[in-house]
Coordinates of C-alpha atoms in Angstrom, one line a residue:
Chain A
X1 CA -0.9 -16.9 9.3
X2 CA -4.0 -15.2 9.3
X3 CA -6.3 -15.7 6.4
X4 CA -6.4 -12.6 5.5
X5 CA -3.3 -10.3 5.2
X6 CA -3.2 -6.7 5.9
X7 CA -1.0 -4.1 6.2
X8 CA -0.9 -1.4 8.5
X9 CA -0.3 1.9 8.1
X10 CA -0.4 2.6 11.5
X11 CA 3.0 4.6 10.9
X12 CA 0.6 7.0 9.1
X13 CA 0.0 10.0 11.9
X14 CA -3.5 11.5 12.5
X15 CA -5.2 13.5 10.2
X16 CA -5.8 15.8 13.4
X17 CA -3.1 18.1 13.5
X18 CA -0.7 18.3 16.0
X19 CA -1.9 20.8 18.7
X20 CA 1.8 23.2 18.7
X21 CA 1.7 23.6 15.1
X22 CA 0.2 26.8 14.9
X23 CA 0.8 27.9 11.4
X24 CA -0.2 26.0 8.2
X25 CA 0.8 26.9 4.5
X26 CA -2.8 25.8 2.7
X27 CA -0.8 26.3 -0.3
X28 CA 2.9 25.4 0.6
X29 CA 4.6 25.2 -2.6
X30 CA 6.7 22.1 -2.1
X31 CA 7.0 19.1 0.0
X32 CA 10.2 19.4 2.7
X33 CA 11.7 17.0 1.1
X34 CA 13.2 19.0 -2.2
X35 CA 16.3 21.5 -2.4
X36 CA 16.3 24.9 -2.3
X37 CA 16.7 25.2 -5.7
X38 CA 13.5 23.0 -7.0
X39 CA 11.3 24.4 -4.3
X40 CA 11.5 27.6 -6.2
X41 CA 9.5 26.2 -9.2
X42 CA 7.7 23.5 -7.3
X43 CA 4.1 24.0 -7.2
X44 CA 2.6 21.4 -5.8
X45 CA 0.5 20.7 -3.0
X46 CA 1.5 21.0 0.8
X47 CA 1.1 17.9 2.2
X48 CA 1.0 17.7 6.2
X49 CA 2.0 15.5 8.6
X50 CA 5.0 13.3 7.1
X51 CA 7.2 14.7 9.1
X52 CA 10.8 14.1 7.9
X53 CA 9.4 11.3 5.1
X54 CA 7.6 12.1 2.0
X55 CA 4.2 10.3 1.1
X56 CA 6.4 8.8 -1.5
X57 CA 8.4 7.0 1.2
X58 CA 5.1 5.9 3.3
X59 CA 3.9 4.0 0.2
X60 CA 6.8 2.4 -0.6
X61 CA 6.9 1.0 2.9
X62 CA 3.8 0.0 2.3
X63 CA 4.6 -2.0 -1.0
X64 CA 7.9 -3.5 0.7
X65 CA 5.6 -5.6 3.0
X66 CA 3.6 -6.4 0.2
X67 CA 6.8 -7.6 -1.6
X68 CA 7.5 -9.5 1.5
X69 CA 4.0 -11.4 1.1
X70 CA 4.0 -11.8 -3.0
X71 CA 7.6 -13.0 -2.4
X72 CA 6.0 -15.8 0.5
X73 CA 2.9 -16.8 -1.9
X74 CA 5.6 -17.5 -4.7
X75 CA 7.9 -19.8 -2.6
X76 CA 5.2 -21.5 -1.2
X77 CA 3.9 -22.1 -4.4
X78 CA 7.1 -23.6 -5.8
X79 CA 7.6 -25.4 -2.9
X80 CA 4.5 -27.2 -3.1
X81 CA 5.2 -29.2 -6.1
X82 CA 9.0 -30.4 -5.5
X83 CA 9.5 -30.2 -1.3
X84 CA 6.7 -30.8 0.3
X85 CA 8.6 -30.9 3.7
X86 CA 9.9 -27.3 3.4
X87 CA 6.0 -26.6 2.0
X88 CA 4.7 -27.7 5.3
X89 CA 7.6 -26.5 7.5
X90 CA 6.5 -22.8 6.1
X91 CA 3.1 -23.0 5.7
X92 CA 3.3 -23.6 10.0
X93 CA 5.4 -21.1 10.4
X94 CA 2.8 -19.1 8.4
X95 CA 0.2 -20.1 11.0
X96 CA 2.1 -18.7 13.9
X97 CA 3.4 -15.5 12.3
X98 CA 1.7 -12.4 11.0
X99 CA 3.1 -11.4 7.5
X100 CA 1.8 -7.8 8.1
X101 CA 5.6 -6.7 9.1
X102 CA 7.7 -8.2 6.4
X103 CA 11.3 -8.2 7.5
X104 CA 9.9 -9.0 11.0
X105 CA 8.4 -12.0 9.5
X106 CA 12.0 -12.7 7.9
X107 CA 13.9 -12.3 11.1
X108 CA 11.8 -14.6 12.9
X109 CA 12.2 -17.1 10.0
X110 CA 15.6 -17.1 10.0
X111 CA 16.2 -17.6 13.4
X112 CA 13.8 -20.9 13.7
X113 CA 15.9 -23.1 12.4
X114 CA 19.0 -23.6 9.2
X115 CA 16.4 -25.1 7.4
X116 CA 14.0 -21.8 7.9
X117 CA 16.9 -19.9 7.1
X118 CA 17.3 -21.3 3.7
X119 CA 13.6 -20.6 3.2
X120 CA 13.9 -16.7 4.6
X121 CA 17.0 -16.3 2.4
X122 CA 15.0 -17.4 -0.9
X123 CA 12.2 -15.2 0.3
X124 CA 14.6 -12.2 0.2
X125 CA 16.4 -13.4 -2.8
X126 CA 12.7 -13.6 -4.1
X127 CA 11.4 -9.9 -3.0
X128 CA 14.3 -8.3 -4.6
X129 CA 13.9 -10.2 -7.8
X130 CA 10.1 -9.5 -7.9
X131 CA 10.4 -5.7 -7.3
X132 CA 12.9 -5.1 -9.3
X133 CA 12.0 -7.4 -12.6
X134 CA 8.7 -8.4 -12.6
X135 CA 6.5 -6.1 -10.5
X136 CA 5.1 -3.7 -13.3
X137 CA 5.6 -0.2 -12.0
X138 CA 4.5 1.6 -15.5
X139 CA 1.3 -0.7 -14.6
X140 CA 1.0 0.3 -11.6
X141 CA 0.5 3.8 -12.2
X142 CA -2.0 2.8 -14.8
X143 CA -4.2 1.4 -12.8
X144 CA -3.9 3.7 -10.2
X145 CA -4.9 6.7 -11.8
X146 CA -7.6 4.8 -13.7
X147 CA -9.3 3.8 -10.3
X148 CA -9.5 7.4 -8.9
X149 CA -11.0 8.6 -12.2
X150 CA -13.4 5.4 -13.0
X151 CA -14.6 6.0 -8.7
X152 CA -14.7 9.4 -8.9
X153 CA -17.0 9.4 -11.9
X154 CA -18.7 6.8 -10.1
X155 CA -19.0 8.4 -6.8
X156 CA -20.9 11.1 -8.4
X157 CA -22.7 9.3 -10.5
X158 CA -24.0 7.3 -7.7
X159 CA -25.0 10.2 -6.0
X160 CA -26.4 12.7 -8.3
X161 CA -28.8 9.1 -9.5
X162 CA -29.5 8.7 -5.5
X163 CA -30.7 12.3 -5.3
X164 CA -32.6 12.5 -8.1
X165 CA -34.7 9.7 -7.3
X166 CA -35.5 10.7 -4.2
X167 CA -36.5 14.1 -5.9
X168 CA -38.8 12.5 -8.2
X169 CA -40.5 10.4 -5.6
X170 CA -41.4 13.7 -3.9
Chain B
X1 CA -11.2 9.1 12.7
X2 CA -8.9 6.8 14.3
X3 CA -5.6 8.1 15.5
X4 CA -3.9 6.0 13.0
X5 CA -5.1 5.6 9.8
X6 CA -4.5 2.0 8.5
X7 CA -5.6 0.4 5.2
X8 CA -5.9 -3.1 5.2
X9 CA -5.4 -5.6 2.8
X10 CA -8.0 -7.7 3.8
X11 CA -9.0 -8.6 0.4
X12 CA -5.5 -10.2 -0.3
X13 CA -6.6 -14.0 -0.6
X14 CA -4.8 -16.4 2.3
X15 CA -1.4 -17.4 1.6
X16 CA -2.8 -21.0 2.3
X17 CA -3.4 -22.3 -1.5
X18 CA -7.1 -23.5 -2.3
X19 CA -8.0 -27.2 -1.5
X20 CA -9.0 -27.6 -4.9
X21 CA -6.0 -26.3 -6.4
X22 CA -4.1 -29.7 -7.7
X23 CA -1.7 -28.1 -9.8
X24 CA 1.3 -25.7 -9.2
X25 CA 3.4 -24.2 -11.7
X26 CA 6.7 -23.5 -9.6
X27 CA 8.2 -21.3 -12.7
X28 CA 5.1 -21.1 -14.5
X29 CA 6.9 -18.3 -17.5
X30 CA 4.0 -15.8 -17.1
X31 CA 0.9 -14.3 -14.8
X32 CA -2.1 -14.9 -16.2
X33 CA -3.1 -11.6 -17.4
X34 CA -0.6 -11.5 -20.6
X35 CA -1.9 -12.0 -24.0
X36 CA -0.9 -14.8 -25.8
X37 CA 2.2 -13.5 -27.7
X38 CA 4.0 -12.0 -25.0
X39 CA 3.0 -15.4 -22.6
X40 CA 5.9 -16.7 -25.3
X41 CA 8.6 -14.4 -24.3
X42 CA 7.8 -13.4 -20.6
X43 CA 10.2 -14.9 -17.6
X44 CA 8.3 -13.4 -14.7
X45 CA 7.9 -15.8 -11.6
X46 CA 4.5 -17.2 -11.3
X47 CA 2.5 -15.2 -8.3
X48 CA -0.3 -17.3 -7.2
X49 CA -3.7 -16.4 -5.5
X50 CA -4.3 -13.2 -7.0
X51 CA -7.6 -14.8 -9.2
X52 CA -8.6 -12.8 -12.0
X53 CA -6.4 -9.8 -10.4
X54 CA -2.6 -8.9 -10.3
X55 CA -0.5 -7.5 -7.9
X56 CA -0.5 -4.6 -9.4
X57 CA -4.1 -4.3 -9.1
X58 CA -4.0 -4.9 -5.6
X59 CA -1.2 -2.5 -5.2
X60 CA -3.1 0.2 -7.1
X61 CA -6.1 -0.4 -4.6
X62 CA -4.4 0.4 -2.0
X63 CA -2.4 3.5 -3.0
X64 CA -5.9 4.8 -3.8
X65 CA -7.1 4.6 -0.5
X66 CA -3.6 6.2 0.8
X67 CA -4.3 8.7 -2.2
X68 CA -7.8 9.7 -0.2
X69 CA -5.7 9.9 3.1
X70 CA -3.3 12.4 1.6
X71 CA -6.5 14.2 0.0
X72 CA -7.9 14.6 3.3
X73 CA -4.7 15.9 5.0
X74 CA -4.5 18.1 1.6
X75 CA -8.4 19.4 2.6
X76 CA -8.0 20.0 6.1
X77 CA -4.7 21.6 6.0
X78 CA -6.0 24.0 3.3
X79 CA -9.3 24.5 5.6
X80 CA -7.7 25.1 8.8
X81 CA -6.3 29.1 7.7
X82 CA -8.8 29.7 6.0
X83 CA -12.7 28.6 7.0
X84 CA -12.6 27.1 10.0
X85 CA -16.2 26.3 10.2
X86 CA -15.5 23.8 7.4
X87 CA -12.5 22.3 8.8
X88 CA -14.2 21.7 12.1
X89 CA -16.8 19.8 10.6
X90 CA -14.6 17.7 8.4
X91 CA -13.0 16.6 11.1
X92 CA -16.3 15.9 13.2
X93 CA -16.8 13.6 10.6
X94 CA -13.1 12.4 11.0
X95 CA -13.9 11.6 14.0
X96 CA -16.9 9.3 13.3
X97 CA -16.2 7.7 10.0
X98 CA -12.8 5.6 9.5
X99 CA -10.7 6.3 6.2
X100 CA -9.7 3.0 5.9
X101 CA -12.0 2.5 2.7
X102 CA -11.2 6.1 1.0
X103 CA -14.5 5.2 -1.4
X104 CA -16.9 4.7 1.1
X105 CA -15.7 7.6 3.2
X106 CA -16.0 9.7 0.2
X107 CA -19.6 8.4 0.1
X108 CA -20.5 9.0 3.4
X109 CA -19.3 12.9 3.2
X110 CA -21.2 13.6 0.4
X111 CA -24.5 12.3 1.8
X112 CA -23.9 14.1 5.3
X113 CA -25.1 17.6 4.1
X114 CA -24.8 20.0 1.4
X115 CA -22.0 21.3 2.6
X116 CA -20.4 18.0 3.5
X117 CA -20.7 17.4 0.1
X118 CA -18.8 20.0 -1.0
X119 CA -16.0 18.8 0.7
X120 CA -16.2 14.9 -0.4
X121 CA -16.0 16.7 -4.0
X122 CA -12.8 19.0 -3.3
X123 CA -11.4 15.7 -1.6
X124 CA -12.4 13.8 -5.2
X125 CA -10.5 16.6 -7.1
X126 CA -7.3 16.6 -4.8
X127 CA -6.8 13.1 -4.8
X128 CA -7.3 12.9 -8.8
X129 CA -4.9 15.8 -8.8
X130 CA -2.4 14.6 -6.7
X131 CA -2.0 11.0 -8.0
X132 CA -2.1 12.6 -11.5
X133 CA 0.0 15.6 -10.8
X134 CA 2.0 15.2 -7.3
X135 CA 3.3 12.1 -6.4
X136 CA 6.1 11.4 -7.4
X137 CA 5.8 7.6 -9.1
X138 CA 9.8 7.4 -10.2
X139 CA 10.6 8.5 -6.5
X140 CA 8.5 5.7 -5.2
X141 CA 10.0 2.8 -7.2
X142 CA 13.5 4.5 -6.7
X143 CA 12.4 4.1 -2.7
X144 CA 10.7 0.5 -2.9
X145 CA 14.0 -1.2 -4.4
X146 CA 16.3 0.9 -2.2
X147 CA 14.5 -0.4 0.6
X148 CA 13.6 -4.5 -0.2
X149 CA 18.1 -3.9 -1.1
X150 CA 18.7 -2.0 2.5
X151 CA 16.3 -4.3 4.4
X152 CA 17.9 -7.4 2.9
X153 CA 21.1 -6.9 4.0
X154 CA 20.8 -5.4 7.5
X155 CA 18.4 -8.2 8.0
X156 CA 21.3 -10.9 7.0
X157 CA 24.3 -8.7 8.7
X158 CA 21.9 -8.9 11.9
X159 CA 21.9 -12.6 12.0
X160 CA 25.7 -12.8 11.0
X161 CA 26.6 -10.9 14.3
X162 CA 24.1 -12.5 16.2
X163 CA 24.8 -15.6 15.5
X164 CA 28.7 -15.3 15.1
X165 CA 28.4 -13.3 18.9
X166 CA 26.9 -16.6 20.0
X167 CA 29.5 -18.8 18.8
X168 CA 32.5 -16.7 20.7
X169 CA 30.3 -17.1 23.6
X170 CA 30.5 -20.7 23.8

């Protein structure tokens, strides 16, 4: 495996808009994704170029790869302390497969050998059980909205600092 | 801008555990970010290699570079009906600066010109609004099991078949 993972969002179309679309709803009321019903009160933000998914089902693509690899550090790690033949037997399969598509990763293991199999069937026992018990979704969230508002703040605050120095200096 | 926007993960550490690292703790009870009295009672699987960090964390950073992405689509959608001299220098700046690090971009935009900066702001305001207001966080965990539970099994039915195909073959 490389030494660093990274996912790709290369499933993510341009920003540049598709040259036949000819109209755009700057302030659509819903995403195409709710029922007639909801779309009525919905007033959110139009958000282009999903197509038939949602945002919503981008990122949690996303996250499902990156269950995939929280799933592979965790095995490893338990592996390491009470088989270190099945540690070593993943850790070079790790060397000659990319973790950035998850089930891809997973089929290939599978197929190696029966004892890789055994190994991709814990990792998928492992990614269900991590996503649905112990990864903190409330958390998540947290953190999430505490980033945009700590680097927005920050952003500016860079900025307006940047620009007044530069002022002064004049 | 690239054609497809990707957001890597680059700062996830190797999957490859540290040299120095002598000890493992296959069912360690807890991560290492608990305080002391819930470390007692918690029966999450020990995730390794996330240092001072969680997944969670790392999961939040990249949703906020995703959130910048949707911003941006947000922006430029909105601009395209309605001033299209500032959507067609948005995305002359699309073209030259990648949205892979949402920050940085943000960064660059406001430092371009007045107007630029204008935009980076809207952009700040959007994505603050959208992760705050818009997406849809239930919908995303709802989409994340659904799809480690879906994978999971057409990735074993796959390999049943294939493999059970092979054995009438013989």
């Amino acid at each position: 495996m490389e030494s660093s993972a990274f996912l790709t969002l290369s499933y993510l179309p341009s920003v540049h808009p598709s040259k036949h679309r000819n109209r755009v709803y700057p302030f659509m009321p819903c995403k195409h994704r709710s029922s007639k019903s909801s779309r009525i009160h919905c007033q959110k933000m139009y958000v282009p170029g999903f197509g038939e998914a949602s945002p919503e089902a981008k990122a949690a693509k996303n996250l499902h790869n990156f269950f995939t690899y929280v799933a592979v550090r965790i095995v490893t790690a338990q592996l390491e302390s009470y088989n270190t033949e099945a540690y070593e037997e993943l850790m070079e399969f790790l060397d000659r497969h990319s973790l950035n598509d998850g089930d891809k990763f997973c089929a290939s293991l599978m197929r190696e050998s029966s004892r890789h199999k055994t190994l991709a069937m814990r990792i998928l026992e492992v990614r269900s059980a991590y996503c649905k018990n112990d990864f903190e979704w409330d958390n998540l969230k947290r953190l999430a909205v505490k980033m945009v508002d700590e680097s927005n703040t920050r952003l500016m605050r860079d900025y307006v600092s940047e620009t007044s120095s530069v002022e002064k200096e004049k």
